[in-house]
Amino acid sequence: MGISRQFTEWLYMTVR
């Protein structure tokens, strides 16, 4: 996958 780790962390916090 070409997703950045920071992007995933931000998404997790946003989706939460």
Backbone as ProteinMPNN parsed JSONL, in Angstrom:
{"seq_chain_A": "MGISRQFTEWLYMTVR", "coords_chain_A": {"N_chain_A": [[0.849, -1.217, 0.0], [0.359, 2.331, -0.558], [0.155, 4.143, 1.513], [0.709, 6.706, 3.866], [2.15, 6.467, 7.176], [1.51, 8.461, 8.997], [-0.772, 9.455, 7.854], [-2.542, 7.351, 8.167], [-2.716, 7.27, 10.949], [-3.863, 9.763, 11.426], [-6.261, 9.442, 10.099], [-7.408, 7.428, 11.632], [-7.794, 8.769, 14.059], [-9.552, 10.689, 13.174], [-11.719, 9.258, 12.158], [-12.513, 8.112, 14.465]], "CA_chain_A": [[0.0, 0.0, 0.0], [1.172, 3.569, -0.578], [-0.419, 5.1, 2.488], [1.698, 7.116, 4.89], [1.742, 6.076, 8.546], [0.859, 9.615, 9.646], [-2.116, 9.552, 7.275], [-3.371, 6.326, 8.834], [-2.959, 7.711, 12.341], [-4.812, 10.891, 11.375], [-7.561, 8.885, 9.721], [-7.947, 6.721, 12.805], [-8.284, 9.764, 15.038], [-10.684, 11.401, 12.578], [-12.854, 8.321, 12.067], [-12.967, 7.827, 15.83]], "C_chain_A": [[0.878, 1.258, 0.0], [0.593, 4.611, 0.378], [0.618, 5.444, 3.56], [1.225, 6.722, 6.288], [1.023, 7.249, 9.228], [-0.581, 9.732, 9.129], [-3.052, 8.551, 7.949], [-3.704, 6.753, 10.256], [-3.995, 8.83, 12.354], [-6.216, 10.374, 11.035], [-8.198, 8.197, 10.921], [-8.537, 7.719, 13.796], [-9.515, 10.488, 14.479], [-11.917, 10.497, 12.545], [-13.401, 8.035, 13.466], [-14.015, 8.868, 16.194]], "O_chain_A": [[2.003, 1.24, 0.501], [0.554, 5.803, 0.074], [1.309, 4.569, 4.082], [0.023, 6.656, 6.542], [0.045, 7.049, 9.949], [-1.493, 10.069, 9.885], [-4.201, 8.865, 8.258], [-4.84, 6.612, 10.708], [-4.896, 8.842, 13.193], [-7.214, 10.812, 11.607], [-9.387, 8.369, 11.187], [-9.642, 7.529, 14.304], [-10.416, 10.854, 15.234], [-13.022, 10.931, 12.869], [-14.587, 7.754, 13.638], [-14.553, 8.841, 17.3]]}, "name": "protein", "num_of_chains": 1, "seq": "MGISRQFTEWLYMTVR"}
